[in-house]
Amino acid sequence: MSGQSTYKPQNAALRWLERRLPIGGLIHSSFVAYPTPRNLNYWWTFGGILAFMLAVQIVTGIVLAMHYTPHVDYAFNSVEQIMRDVNYGWLLRYLHSNGASMFFLAAYIHAFRGMYYGSYKEPREVLWILGVILLLLMIMTGFMGYVLPWGQMSFWAATVITNLFSAIPGVGDSIVTWLWGGFAVGNPTLNRFYSLHYLLPFVIAGVVVLHIWALHVAGQNNPTGVEPQSDKDTVAFTPYATIKDSFGLAVFMILLAWFVFYIPNYLGHPDNYIPANPSVTPTHIVPEWYYLPFYAILRAIPSKLGGVIALASSIVILAFLPWLDTSRVRSGRYRPLYRFFFWIFVLVCIGLGYLGSQPPEGIYVITARVLTTYYFVHFLIILPLLGVFETTSPVPSSISADVLKSKASVAAILLAVGLVTLLGTSSSSVAAEADTPPMNKWSFAGPFGKFDRAQLQRGFRVYREVCQTCHGIQLLSFRNLSEPGGPGFTPAQVAAVAAEYKYKEPNDQGDMVERNGRPADHFPPPMLRFPTGTPPDLSVIVKARGYERGFPGFVIDMFTQYQEHGADYVVALLKGYENPPAGAELAPGTMYNKYFPGHGIAMPPPLSDGRVMYTDGSPQTLDQYAKDVTAFLAWAAEPHLEARKRMGMQVVIFLIVLSGLLYFTKKKVWRAVPGHA
Amino acid sequence: MSSAEPTRRDFLYIATASVSAVGAAAAAWPLIAQMNPDASTIAAGAPIEVDLGPIASGQVIKVFWRGKPIYISHRTKEEITEARDVDVASLPDPEPDEKRVKPGHEEWQVLIGICTHLGCIPIAHQGDYKGYFCPCHGSQYDTSGRIRRGPAPANLALPPYEFVSNTKIRIG
């Protein structure tokens, strides 16, 4: 997009097209011949990674939209149908949900890189502001996407975030009603969020084009902050930047694959596997990890309007960064004091993220106020003053003269670790009320995990003989019992099981007639009805429950792939009935359970030794029953777990091979550039 | 290695490009496969059983299998005769009536009720041949469901089915 193109196609047809529409020349000058500073480090690969992640989100999103139903009665189940029945649906949905997290991770690294190297300074102010607009659009899009599965967190996120607008004096309530299309968050809200969630990514793509255009007009910044002065300072975008970006992208994809295939629910909240319930708010609601710093700022201000203004200002202030930073030296490399304050600022952001995940009480509130104040002080006081008082170190005369090859500094690694920690804070956010359930050994844990077929069959027996009286598993069909990766019943056994259940259907005369269940049928609702409330459906209960891991457990879990919080909790609950300790107050009609939040549980102890007959010689004990039925429910919640882990291994090995090849190709290509090994 | 070893350098480039291409192709597959019928749709398309007992002679009923209308016609003697008295060779899509019913069950005609022209649903007991008449573009079928006149190129298709007993069929 800059300068006259020297592009001359060899092919006659392409020459014909080029005279009429010079698109080849545009691509050639923008992505092939475009001169890029030769000293860019790997922090510069995140621009390409972001473009790739946007493409991944749009492609998987379009595909998911083919199967999703934006209606309050069907949204939750249609997402579950994607996870269970659609070909590779689990893969596409986990790619999309974890892809959003990786998109934000890359965006934050990209933005911090811009801050460190002063990439927002003259003449790149518009480029930077477009970036802030992109972040704002991403925040809106991500929020509306999170509402779509219509779980508890979706519903209450929609309620809380739209209510931010009610803080506007005078017209606030009218605006909120307008946003909702009703008197509360409901079906009209879900429908419009779906529409906008589909639209905004294309708006993002449009602004990305402007962002790249502005980049190509001003040229890329580089670690020295010195503009390229001659051809010696630059290399052609292709192959040099292309191959380096490809290598960076391949490594980044390993991280994405790790989350998608091994810990796909790590960044989510168990509560969002509970269908939306407008009459009950979850005890502790937190946004996704990437909103946590802003959420902490919102809660730090003890005034409704003030909090909303602070929240909005914390993002808008970024747009003014080019003028708040008064230093004439661009790169943080030559600004020792700025560098110090930059890392303090990074730590403050991570700290705010942690505080955003914690309950708004006591020391957390006070710390959040201190850090919020610092956040604004950094922009409004420190940056303007630094430009006046800071003694900068000598800036090299040109990029070529800059022989200092900066190795990945300790500080940079700190940023990476910090951001990854921030990823983790979301999963540490459930308030600790009850005792921590003990960890069990599960056959389906870890990268090679597989279900124990005999255990699943025993668990199904326990479910049928005990649980199903009160609890349904309506997201499951009988046919699932014979599908690969499940309990391994034969189709004949499945047909026999299904035939034991009765279904009422209207015949062609309109009369209700009873028929036997068929393998294609879903499990029916439970037989017993309670006037006081329906016991939860158990289809996804293992993913809908969990417990706080705390620090440093939640960080370690990311590497050990500990994903069985829910299973461990369910086992502990089934075995956790005790005599209430002295002084414990229980609501009438409830029993004391050590692991149930609040301890008072309405369900009487369901299992006891000898309750269910086993035919395979397994011990008929409470302990065995609890583990078996939990394993069965873990499969019910994630029927494609085995396929997921198997594919994960293939994908990770493939990406490691690809990264290795790209690394050596990159080294070979860059050999032509003097001064590069 | 230096550029004096072109074969090894070329090998690296080719290997990297091939592995990338394989990865891209593998990544495209789930995006294509997701549009095929999902597991619940396939399961819902399992064979169905239809009781023929209540269908009177001369009556045609419509049932649905895999989202398609299936006509089950209890043909009268006249209808069978009419279908068999035709010179098969003179038909646009020559096929004897015997091949379109199950042996020993000549009175039962089971058809997929979708016009072979462009997919509309023909109306039973209508048209010049008293078989089926498609209101969309005027295709006329006889009592055996064979095309006799109009734009449709072929006879009405037969679904896979079998007699479980004398009064019950399983379609699918």
Coordinates of N, CA, C and O in Angstrom, one line a residue, chain A residues 59-60 63-64 66-67 81 84-89 91-92 243 479 483 518-520 522 647 654 657-658 660-662 664-666 668-669 671, chain B residues 1-3 8-9 12-13 15-16 18-24 29-31 33-48:
Chain A
V59 N -14.2 -18.2 11.2 CA -14.5 -19.5 10.6 C -15.3 -20.4 11.5 O -16.4 -20.9 11.2
T60 N -14.8 -20.6 12.7 CA -15.5 -21.5 13.6 C -16.8 -20.9 14.0 O -17.8 -21.7 14.2
V63 N -19.4 -21.6 11.4 CA -19.8 -23.0 11.5 C -20.7 -23.2 12.7 O -21.8 -23.9 12.5
L64 N -20.4 -22.7 13.8 CA -21.2 -22.9 15.0 C -22.6 -22.3 14.8 O -23.6 -22.9 15.3
M66 N -24.3 -22.4 12.3 CA -25.1 -23.3 11.5 C -25.9 -24.3 12.4 O -26.8 -25.0 11.9
H67 N -25.5 -24.4 13.7 CA -26.0 -25.4 14.5 C -26.7 -24.9 15.8 O -27.3 -25.6 16.5
Q81 N -26.0 -30.0 22.0 CA -26.1 -30.8 20.9 C -24.9 -30.7 19.9 O -24.4 -31.7 19.4
R84 N -22.2 -32.8 21.4 CA -22.5 -34.2 21.5 C -22.7 -34.9 20.1 O -22.2 -35.9 19.8
D85 N -23.5 -34.2 19.3 CA -24.0 -34.9 18.0 C -23.4 -34.4 16.7 O -23.2 -35.1 15.8
V86 N -23.1 -33.1 16.7 CA -22.6 -32.5 15.4 C -21.2 -33.1 15.2 O -20.4 -33.2 16.1
N87 N -20.9 -33.4 13.9 CA -19.6 -34.0 13.6 C -18.5 -33.0 13.9 O -18.5 -31.9 13.4
Y88 N -17.6 -33.4 14.8 CA -16.5 -32.5 15.3 C -17.0 -31.3 16.0 O -16.3 -30.3 16.1
G89 N -18.3 -31.3 16.4 CA -18.8 -30.1 17.1 C -18.1 -29.7 18.3 O -17.8 -28.6 18.6
L91 N -15.0 -30.1 18.9 CA -13.7 -29.5 18.5 C -14.0 -28.0 18.1 O -13.3 -27.1 18.6
L92 N -15.0 -27.8 17.3 CA -15.3 -26.4 16.8 C -15.7 -25.5 18.0 O -15.2 -24.4 18.1
I243 N 8.2 -15.9 7.2 CA 8.6 -17.2 7.8 C 8.8 -17.1 9.3 O 8.5 -18.0 10.1
R479 N -28.9 -44.3 22.5 CA -27.9 -44.7 21.6 C -26.5 -44.4 22.0 O -25.6 -45.0 21.6
E483 N -22.2 -46.0 21.7 CA -21.3 -45.2 20.8 C -19.9 -45.3 21.3 O -19.6 -45.5 22.5
R518 N -37.0 -45.8 22.1 CA -36.2 -46.3 21.0 C -34.8 -45.8 21.3 O -34.6 -44.7 22.0
P519 N -33.7 -46.4 20.6 CA -32.4 -45.9 20.9 C -32.2 -44.4 20.6 O -31.4 -43.7 21.2
A520 N -32.9 -43.9 19.6 CA -32.8 -42.5 19.3 C -33.4 -41.5 20.3 O -33.1 -40.3 20.3
H522 N -34.2 -39.4 23.7 CA -33.4 -38.9 24.9 C -34.0 -39.6 26.2 O -35.1 -40.1 26.2
M647 N -7.1 -37.1 19.5 CA -6.8 -36.1 18.5 C -5.8 -35.1 19.0 O -4.9 -34.6 18.3
F654 N 2.0 -33.1 15.7 CA 2.1 -32.4 14.4 C 2.7 -31.0 14.5 O 3.6 -30.6 13.8
V657 N 6.4 -30.9 15.2 CA 7.2 -31.1 14.0 C 7.2 -29.9 13.1 O 8.2 -29.5 12.6
L658 N 6.0 -29.3 12.9 CA 5.9 -28.2 12.1 C 6.7 -27.0 12.6 O 7.4 -26.3 11.8
G660 N 9.3 -27.2 14.4 CA 10.8 -27.5 14.2 C 11.2 -27.2 12.8 O 12.2 -26.5 12.5
L661 N 10.3 -27.6 11.8 CA 10.7 -27.4 10.4 C 10.7 -25.9 10.1 O 11.6 -25.4 9.4
L662 N 9.7 -25.2 10.7 CA 9.6 -23.7 10.4 C 10.8 -23.0 11.0 O 11.3 -22.1 10.5
F664 N 13.9 -24.2 11.5 CA 15.1 -24.4 10.6 C 15.0 -23.7 9.3 O 15.9 -23.1 8.8
T665 N 13.8 -23.7 8.7 CA 13.5 -22.9 7.5 C 13.8 -21.4 7.7 O 14.5 -20.8 6.9
K666 N 13.3 -21.0 8.9 CA 13.5 -19.5 9.2 C 15.0 -19.2 9.3 O 15.5 -18.2 8.8
K668 N 17.5 -20.7 7.9 CA 18.1 -20.8 6.6 C 17.8 -19.6 5.8 O 18.6 -19.0 5.1
V669 N 16.5 -19.1 5.8 CA 16.1 -18.0 5.1 C 16.9 -16.7 5.6 O 17.4 -15.9 4.8
R671 N 19.7 -16.5 6.9 CA 21.1 -16.6 6.8 C 21.6 -15.6 5.7 O 22.7 -15.1 5.8
Chain B
M1 N 25.6 -26.1 7.1 CA 25.1 -26.2 5.7 C 25.2 -24.8 5.1 O 25.0 -23.8 5.7
S2 N 25.6 -24.8 3.8 CA 25.6 -23.5 3.1 C 24.8 -23.7 1.8 O 24.3 -24.8 1.5
S3 N 24.7 -22.6 1.1 CA 23.9 -22.7 -0.2 C 24.6 -23.5 -1.2 O 24.0 -23.8 -2.3
R8 N 19.9 -30.3 0.1 CA 19.4 -30.3 1.4 C 18.5 -29.1 1.8 O 17.5 -29.2 2.5
R9 N 18.9 -28.0 1.2 CA 18.1 -26.8 1.4 C 16.7 -27.0 0.8 O 15.7 -26.7 1.4
L12 N 14.5 -29.2 2.9 CA 13.9 -28.5 4.0 C 12.7 -27.7 3.6 O 11.6 -27.7 4.2
Y13 N 12.8 -26.9 2.5 CA 11.7 -26.1 2.1 C 10.5 -26.9 1.7 O 9.4 -26.7 2.0
A15 N 9.9 -30.0 2.6 CA 9.3 -30.7 3.8 C 8.4 -29.7 4.5 O 7.3 -30.0 4.9
T16 N 8.9 -28.5 4.8 CA 8.1 -27.5 5.5 C 6.8 -27.2 4.8 O 5.7 -27.2 5.4
S18 N 5.2 -29.0 2.6 CA 4.3 -30.2 2.6 C 3.6 -30.4 3.9 O 2.4 -30.6 4.0
V19 N 4.4 -30.3 5.0 CA 3.8 -30.5 6.3 C 2.7 -29.4 6.6 O 1.6 -29.7 7.1
S20 N 3.0 -28.2 6.2 CA 2.0 -27.1 6.3 C 0.8 -27.4 5.5 O -0.3 -27.2 6.0
A21 N 1.0 -27.9 4.3 CA -0.2 -28.2 3.4 C -1.0 -29.3 4.0 O -2.3 -29.2 4.0
V22 N -0.4 -30.3 4.6 CA -1.1 -31.4 5.2 C -1.9 -30.9 6.4 O -3.1 -31.2 6.6
G23 N -1.3 -30.0 7.2 CA -2.0 -29.5 8.3 C -3.2 -28.7 7.9 O -4.3 -28.8 8.5
A24 N -3.1 -27.9 6.9 CA -4.2 -27.1 6.4 C -5.3 -27.9 5.9 O -6.5 -27.7 6.2
W29 N -10.9 -30.4 7.2 CA -11.9 -31.5 7.2 C -13.0 -31.4 8.2 O -14.2 -31.5 7.8
P30 N -12.7 -31.1 9.5 CA -13.9 -30.9 10.4 C -14.8 -29.8 9.9 O -16.0 -29.9 10.2
L31 N -14.3 -28.8 9.3 CA -15.2 -27.7 8.8 C -16.1 -28.2 7.7 O -17.2 -27.6 7.6
A33 N -16.9 -31.6 7.3 CA -17.7 -32.8 7.9 C -18.8 -32.3 8.7 O -19.9 -33.0 8.8
Q34 N -18.7 -31.1 9.4 CA -19.8 -30.7 10.3 C -21.1 -30.5 9.6 O -22.1 -30.4 10.2
M35 N -21.1 -30.3 8.2 CA -22.3 -30.0 7.5 C -23.1 -31.3 7.2 O -24.2 -31.3 6.8
N36 N -22.4 -32.5 7.3 CA -23.1 -33.7 7.1 C -24.1 -33.9 8.3 O -24.0 -33.3 9.3
P37 N -25.1 -34.8 8.1 CA -26.1 -35.0 9.1 C -25.5 -35.4 10.5 O -24.5 -36.2 10.5
D38 N -25.9 -34.8 11.5 CA -25.3 -35.1 12.8 C -25.9 -36.4 13.4 O -26.8 -37.0 12.8
A39 N -25.3 -36.8 14.5 CA -25.6 -38.1 15.1 C -27.1 -38.3 15.4 O -27.7 -39.4 15.2
S40 N -27.7 -37.2 15.9 CA -29.1 -37.3 16.3 C -30.0 -37.5 15.0 O -31.0 -38.2 15.0
T41 N -29.6 -36.8 14.0 CA -30.4 -36.9 12.7 C -30.3 -38.3 12.1 O -31.3 -38.8 11.7
I42 N -29.1 -38.8 12.2 CA -28.9 -40.2 11.6 C -29.7 -41.2 12.5 O -30.4 -42.0 12.0
A43 N -29.6 -41.0 13.8 CA -30.4 -41.9 14.7 C -31.9 -41.8 14.5 O -32.6 -42.8 14.5
A44 N -32.3 -40.6 14.2 CA -33.8 -40.4 14.0 C -34.2 -41.0 12.7 O -35.4 -41.2 12.4
G45 N -33.3 -41.3 11.8 CA -33.6 -41.9 10.5 C -33.6 -43.4 10.5 O -33.5 -44.0 9.5
A46 N -33.7 -44.0 11.7 CA -33.7 -45.4 11.8 C -35.0 -46.0 11.2 O -35.9 -45.2 11.0
P47 N -35.0 -47.3 10.8 CA -36.2 -47.9 10.1 C -37.4 -47.7 11.0 O -37.4 -47.7 12.2
I48 N -38.6 -47.5 10.3 CA -39.8 -47.4 11.0 C -40.7 -48.6 10.6 O -40.6 -49.1 9.5

